[in-house]
Amino acid sequence: MPEAKKSAGAVDPALIDDLVAASHILAHHGVLDAWGHVSMRHPKDPQRYLISCARAPALVKAEDIMELDLDSNPVAGDDRRMFLERFIHGEAFKARPDVYAVVHSHSPTVIPFSVTEEPLRAVSSVASFLACGCPVFEIREPGITKGLLVTTIKQGAALAKVLGDKPVALLRGHGNIVVAPDIPRVVHRALYTEVNARQLSTALSFRKPIKYIEPDEILDPQRLGDSWEVWKREASKGA
Amino acid sequence: MPEAKKSAGAVDPALIDDLVAASHILAHHGVLDAWGHVSMRHPKDPQRYLISCARAPALVKAEDIMELDLDSNPVAGDDRRMFLERFIHGEAFKARPDVYAVVHSHSPTVIPFSVTEEPLRAVSSVASFLACGCPVFEIREPGITKGLLVTTIKQGAALAKVLGDKPVALLRGHGNIVVAPDIPRVVHRALYTEVNARQLSTALSFRKPIKYIEPDEILDPQRLGDSWEVWKREASKGA
Amino acid sequence: MPEAKKSAGAVDPALIDDLVAASHILAHHGVLDAWGHVSMRHPKDPQRYLISCARAPALVKAEDIMELDLDSNPVAGDDRRMFLERFIHGEAFKARPDVYAVVHSHSPTVIPFSVTEEPLRAVSSVASFLACGCPVFEIREPGITKGLLVTTIKQGAALAKVLGDKPVALLRGHGNIVVAPDIPRVVHRALYTEVNARQLSTALSFRKPIKYIEPDEILDPQRLGDSWEVWKREASKGA
Amino acid sequence: MPEAKKSAGAVDPALIDDLVAASHILAHHGVLDAWGHVSMRHPKDPQRYLISCARAPALVKAEDIMELDLDSNPVAGDDRRMFLERFIHGEAFKARPDVYAVVHSHSPTVIPFSVTEEPLRAVSSVASFLACGCPVFEIREPGITKGLLVTTIKQGAALAKVLGDKPVALLRGHGNIVVAPDIPRVVHRALYTEVNARQLSTALSFRKPIKYIEPDEILDPQRLGDSWEVWKREASKGA
């Protein structure tokens, strides 16, 4: 157990509000159930990240946000109960300097793709980020499993290795990890991974060849316009 | 008709509130329709259980809770109309000393698995309790049927025998019985049996081999964290 | 055009409220879209029936209820716009003296069964009324078609003939007719015809033999307990 | 860049309200996500059309409505941010003098039909407008693609050519365009294209021949009765 560290400093409350809203939005849309989580890299120190204490996403409040180092240890003096699977986030931030936001979810329609050899590929322009492929993490393979949860640095690092440079990876029989350069985009990707999974399931049921979105058709919006605003508004009304 | 018995004594109102909330939560999520029921063993006497009088789950209030013995007779002086199928609960409590909470539902996506030879198996870690198997009760087999309802001790006991030591059994063309060591866990199991049934239906539609959750991957949470709180909050807002 | 008749007399406002509630409940559950209708036989005169003037089900109020004879003509002095397809109701009441309530809907999951040879059969005890079979009306066959709507006595009578003594018949590419001895039961049947259609669709997707509910397993509840109350409460809160 | 033009004049606020309501209704029903749009031809000048500035449909207000010429340029002095894909609308108005209202959506269940050879055909009378066929636009074919978006006059014109004289065309891996003689009808068509896509997906899963709605069975309502009122009411309550 390393010595606990001091905080990297205060964070703009608007950013914290966005982090909290992300949990509410994804819970509102059924992407997060009572156990998923959203995190963001600390804006003042890339070796830290921010995530709620153990709390159902729909209930998260600004005061629940904790600061962790990339080994997923809390800063000094914070002894709140933490998510067992926070290592999913810490190891993704470690392995991917380009990533500023991470979601781990039990996204319901993603599960069927995680337990079969049917790849989750993009059929919708709004989910074109999936066109570069969506790997599946098999926790038994690294020889590190005890059950299906990712609860250690070693397991989190193995997952991050499977994720590679992709925006989404599935966890077999468990859910997914979604990463992005900011909070609105990680919400967009988590939401449309689910929507695209539903659409692909239907398309597959027709038993005809599918024209997937090709990598050269990927749209990567630099900003989400007021999609972010409408998602926040819907979630706050449903909350 | 045996002589009616006296009550085993007052129950902590917080436990009654949880029992009432369980009905509201499962109705809110569409697992219970207008006819299902939730029960709990009496905390002061394992030979008694608590269940609503005949009342649609969404409408149950604390004052509707009745005390029954394990033959499903009410205590002396309580002549309210009871659920015809309360024997599902009484016989499960009789056969399973480890069980403290029971749900009987018409969980919609469970029905398709009950009328085909396709087994309902676990594909999601959150429903890993299904990895030990989910038997189907055929009410015609025991030679005790008159229609599809379980309305006698004999029928309830035949169902409990099929359930064996499992957490869930399906009733052919009818629904399921779900058992657990406490109210939050029986709600968790009833809810995720439905979610897993939807996910497995989709996975099966891909027509490829499925990697089911294995028995050694079962997660049995001793506590549900604040999942229970978020389910209660959602249900009370939707109620 | 026959001479318009006088009213058969005032109707208990509680019955009218139930007729109005039936529209709201079925709209709330998505069984009725903006075009379906619910009717009841006049309690004082079996040669009359009560139905809303042309009005989307979710908007129907007590003052919208009109009295029609069984040829679907209004009583004297009532010149409100009527449903084009009211003949579905009038001819069902004519052909079926046992029927006191009729629903015509575009019940969404019923349509797929109406356009294929796959029969809509009962897989759930709560929809066991479908175990005696569910015929499909092909409006082209009677040589009376101009489009898909049932807008004449002749078309309505042809539909009633296909319905025969059953509780439900499908209209090819259009929807269904549901009949029952009273308003709560016609709502129950319309609602669970939809639910059963969804469940059967899923069961069929498994591509394994299906154990349908057998005719000797039909449950015909004489009363619906407080299911009716909970449906009314849900609809009034959603309204 | 042509010289900016003056406005064709003020528009009846009730029409603007209908245009705004159309966005809210289709967002409420999940046909429009955070990126779709609805437009109408200017009632005083067929060479102009009205559409929101870049704004998520659920958030559109009357003051967001802009006036554009058919090349999709704004009138003089209006420098608000516009939808990148507004050319879908402008070119449809140019090519189709009979069209007074246009929707572009990512209608979720339409996507599977856009990426396979399975044609989206009518199975429900309420969507009989699809009986005349529903072409699919492949943006790669015209040799004008850079990604999947329709962001130029040339691309919009190519789409309008594929649409031809039909009410609906699909955009491969993207969504659809829906056109109609007025706002209520374009909403009706957009909504029931989605509903019919769901129903057809289910019917196809039965793997039996399908009786599609034939062109001589098309119902083209001149007015939508109070369907329009009920859709507006539902959307305003959900909003």
Coordinates of N, CA and C in Angstrom, one line a residue, chain B residues 149-218:
Chain B
L149 N -52.9 -22.9 -12.7 CA -52.6 -22.2 -11.4 C -52.1 -23.1 -10.3
V150 N -51.3 -22.6 -9.4 CA -50.8 -23.4 -8.3 C -51.7 -22.9 -7.1
T151 N -52.7 -23.7 -6.8 CA -53.7 -23.2 -5.8 C -53.9 -24.2 -4.6
T152 N -53.0 -25.2 -4.5 CA -53.1 -26.1 -3.4 C -51.7 -26.4 -2.8
I153 N -51.7 -26.9 -1.6 CA -50.5 -27.3 -0.9 C -49.7 -28.4 -1.8
K154 N -50.5 -29.3 -2.4 CA -49.9 -30.4 -3.2 C -49.2 -29.8 -4.4
Q155 N -49.9 -28.8 -5.0 CA -49.2 -28.2 -6.2 C -48.0 -27.4 -5.8
G156 N -48.2 -26.6 -4.8 CA -47.0 -25.8 -4.3 C -45.8 -26.7 -3.9
A157 N -46.1 -27.8 -3.3 CA -45.0 -28.7 -2.9 C -44.4 -29.3 -4.1
A158 N -45.2 -29.7 -5.1 CA -44.6 -30.2 -6.4 C -43.7 -29.2 -7.1
L159 N -44.1 -27.9 -7.0 CA -43.3 -26.8 -7.6 C -42.0 -26.7 -6.8
A160 N -42.1 -26.7 -5.5 CA -40.9 -26.5 -4.6 C -39.9 -27.7 -4.9
K161 N -40.4 -28.9 -5.2 CA -39.6 -30.0 -5.4 C -38.8 -29.8 -6.7
V162 N -39.5 -29.2 -7.7 CA -38.8 -28.9 -9.0 C -37.7 -27.8 -8.8
L163 N -38.1 -26.8 -8.0 CA -37.1 -25.7 -7.7 C -35.9 -26.3 -7.1
G164 N -36.0 -27.3 -6.2 CA -34.8 -27.9 -5.5 C -34.0 -26.8 -4.8
D165 N -32.7 -26.8 -5.0 CA -31.9 -25.8 -4.3 C -31.5 -24.6 -5.1
K166 N -32.3 -24.4 -6.2 CA -32.0 -23.3 -7.2 C -32.6 -22.0 -6.7
P167 N -32.2 -20.9 -7.3 CA -32.8 -19.6 -6.9 C -34.1 -19.3 -7.8
V168 N -34.2 -19.9 -9.0 CA -35.3 -19.6 -9.9 C -35.8 -20.9 -10.5
A169 N -37.1 -21.0 -10.7 CA -37.7 -22.0 -11.5 C -38.8 -21.4 -12.3
L170 N -39.0 -21.9 -13.6 CA -40.0 -21.4 -14.4 C -41.3 -22.3 -14.3
L171 N -42.4 -21.7 -14.4 CA -43.7 -22.4 -14.5 C -44.2 -22.4 -16.0
R172 N -44.3 -23.6 -16.6 CA -44.6 -23.6 -18.0 C -45.9 -22.8 -18.3
G173 N -45.7 -21.9 -19.3 CA -46.8 -21.1 -19.8 C -47.4 -20.2 -18.7
H174 N -46.6 -19.8 -17.7 CA -47.2 -19.1 -16.6 C -46.3 -18.1 -16.0
G175 N -45.0 -18.4 -15.7 CA -44.2 -17.4 -15.1 C -43.0 -18.1 -14.3
N176 N -42.7 -17.5 -13.2 CA -41.6 -18.1 -12.4 C -41.7 -17.9 -10.9
I177 N -40.9 -18.7 -10.2 CA -40.7 -18.5 -8.7 C -39.3 -18.1 -8.5
V178 N -39.0 -17.1 -7.7 CA -37.7 -16.7 -7.4 C -37.5 -16.6 -5.9
V179 N -36.4 -17.2 -5.4 CA -36.2 -17.2 -4.0 C -34.8 -16.6 -3.6
A180 N -34.7 -16.1 -2.4 CA -33.4 -15.5 -2.0 C -33.4 -15.4 -0.5
P181 N -32.2 -15.1 0.1 CA -32.0 -15.0 1.5 C -32.6 -13.7 2.1
D182 N -32.9 -12.7 1.2 CA -33.6 -11.5 1.8 C -34.3 -10.8 0.7
I183 N -35.0 -9.7 1.0 CA -35.9 -9.0 0.1 C -35.0 -8.3 -1.0
P184 N -34.0 -7.5 -0.7 CA -33.3 -6.9 -1.8 C -32.7 -7.9 -2.8
R185 N -32.3 -9.1 -2.3 CA -31.7 -10.0 -3.3 C -32.8 -10.7 -4.1
V186 N -34.0 -10.9 -3.5 CA -35.0 -11.5 -4.3 C -35.5 -10.6 -5.4
V187 N -35.5 -9.3 -5.1 CA -35.8 -8.3 -6.1 C -34.7 -8.3 -7.2
H188 N -33.5 -8.3 -6.8 CA -32.4 -8.3 -7.8 C -32.5 -9.6 -8.7
R189 N -32.8 -10.7 -8.1 CA -32.9 -11.9 -8.9 C -34.1 -11.9 -9.9
A190 N -35.2 -11.4 -9.4 CA -36.4 -11.4 -10.2 C -36.2 -10.4 -11.4
L191 N -35.6 -9.3 -11.1 CA -35.3 -8.3 -12.1 C -34.3 -8.8 -13.2
Y192 N -33.2 -9.3 -12.7 CA -32.2 -9.7 -13.7 C -32.5 -11.1 -14.4
T193 N -33.4 -11.9 -13.8 CA -33.9 -13.0 -14.6 C -34.6 -12.5 -15.9
E194 N -35.4 -11.5 -15.7 CA -36.0 -10.9 -16.9 C -35.0 -10.3 -17.9
V195 N -34.1 -9.5 -17.3 CA -33.1 -8.8 -18.2 C -32.3 -9.9 -18.9
N196 N -31.8 -10.9 -18.2 CA -31.0 -12.0 -18.8 C -31.8 -12.7 -19.9
A197 N -33.1 -12.9 -19.7 CA -33.9 -13.6 -20.6 C -34.0 -12.8 -21.9
R198 N -34.1 -11.5 -21.8 CA -34.0 -10.7 -23.1 C -32.7 -10.8 -23.8
Q199 N -31.6 -10.7 -23.0 CA -30.3 -10.7 -23.6 C -30.0 -12.1 -24.2
L200 N -30.5 -13.2 -23.6 CA -30.2 -14.5 -24.1 C -31.1 -14.7 -25.4
S201 N -32.3 -14.1 -25.4 CA -33.1 -14.2 -26.6 C -32.4 -13.6 -27.8
T202 N -31.8 -12.4 -27.6 CA -31.0 -11.8 -28.6 C -29.8 -12.6 -29.0
A203 N -29.1 -13.1 -28.1 CA -27.9 -13.9 -28.4 C -28.2 -15.1 -29.2
L204 N -29.3 -15.8 -28.8 CA -29.8 -17.0 -29.5 C -30.1 -16.6 -31.0
S205 N -30.6 -15.4 -31.2 CA -31.0 -15.0 -32.6 C -29.8 -14.9 -33.5
F206 N -28.6 -14.9 -33.0 CA -27.4 -14.8 -33.8 C -27.0 -16.1 -34.4
R207 N -27.6 -17.2 -33.8 CA -27.4 -18.6 -34.3 C -25.9 -19.0 -34.3
K208 N -25.2 -18.6 -33.3 CA -23.8 -18.9 -33.1 C -23.7 -19.5 -31.7
P209 N -22.6 -20.3 -31.4 CA -22.4 -20.8 -30.1 C -22.4 -19.7 -29.0
I210 N -22.9 -20.0 -27.9 CA -23.0 -19.0 -26.8 C -22.0 -19.4 -25.7
K211 N -21.3 -18.5 -25.2 CA -20.5 -18.7 -24.0 C -21.3 -18.4 -22.7
Y212 N -21.9 -19.3 -22.1 CA -22.7 -19.0 -20.9 C -21.8 -18.8 -19.7
I213 N -22.3 -18.1 -18.7 CA -21.6 -17.9 -17.5 C -21.5 -19.3 -16.8
E214 N -20.3 -19.7 -16.4 CA -20.1 -21.0 -15.7 C -20.4 -20.9 -14.2
P215 N -20.7 -22.0 -13.7 CA -21.0 -22.0 -12.2 C -19.9 -21.5 -11.4
D216 N -18.6 -21.6 -11.8 CA -17.6 -21.1 -10.9 C -17.4 -19.6 -11.1
E217 N -18.3 -19.0 -12.0 CA -18.2 -17.5 -12.2 C -19.3 -16.8 -11.4
I218 N -20.1 -17.6 -10.7 CA -21.3 -17.0 -10.0 C -20.8 -16.0 -8.9

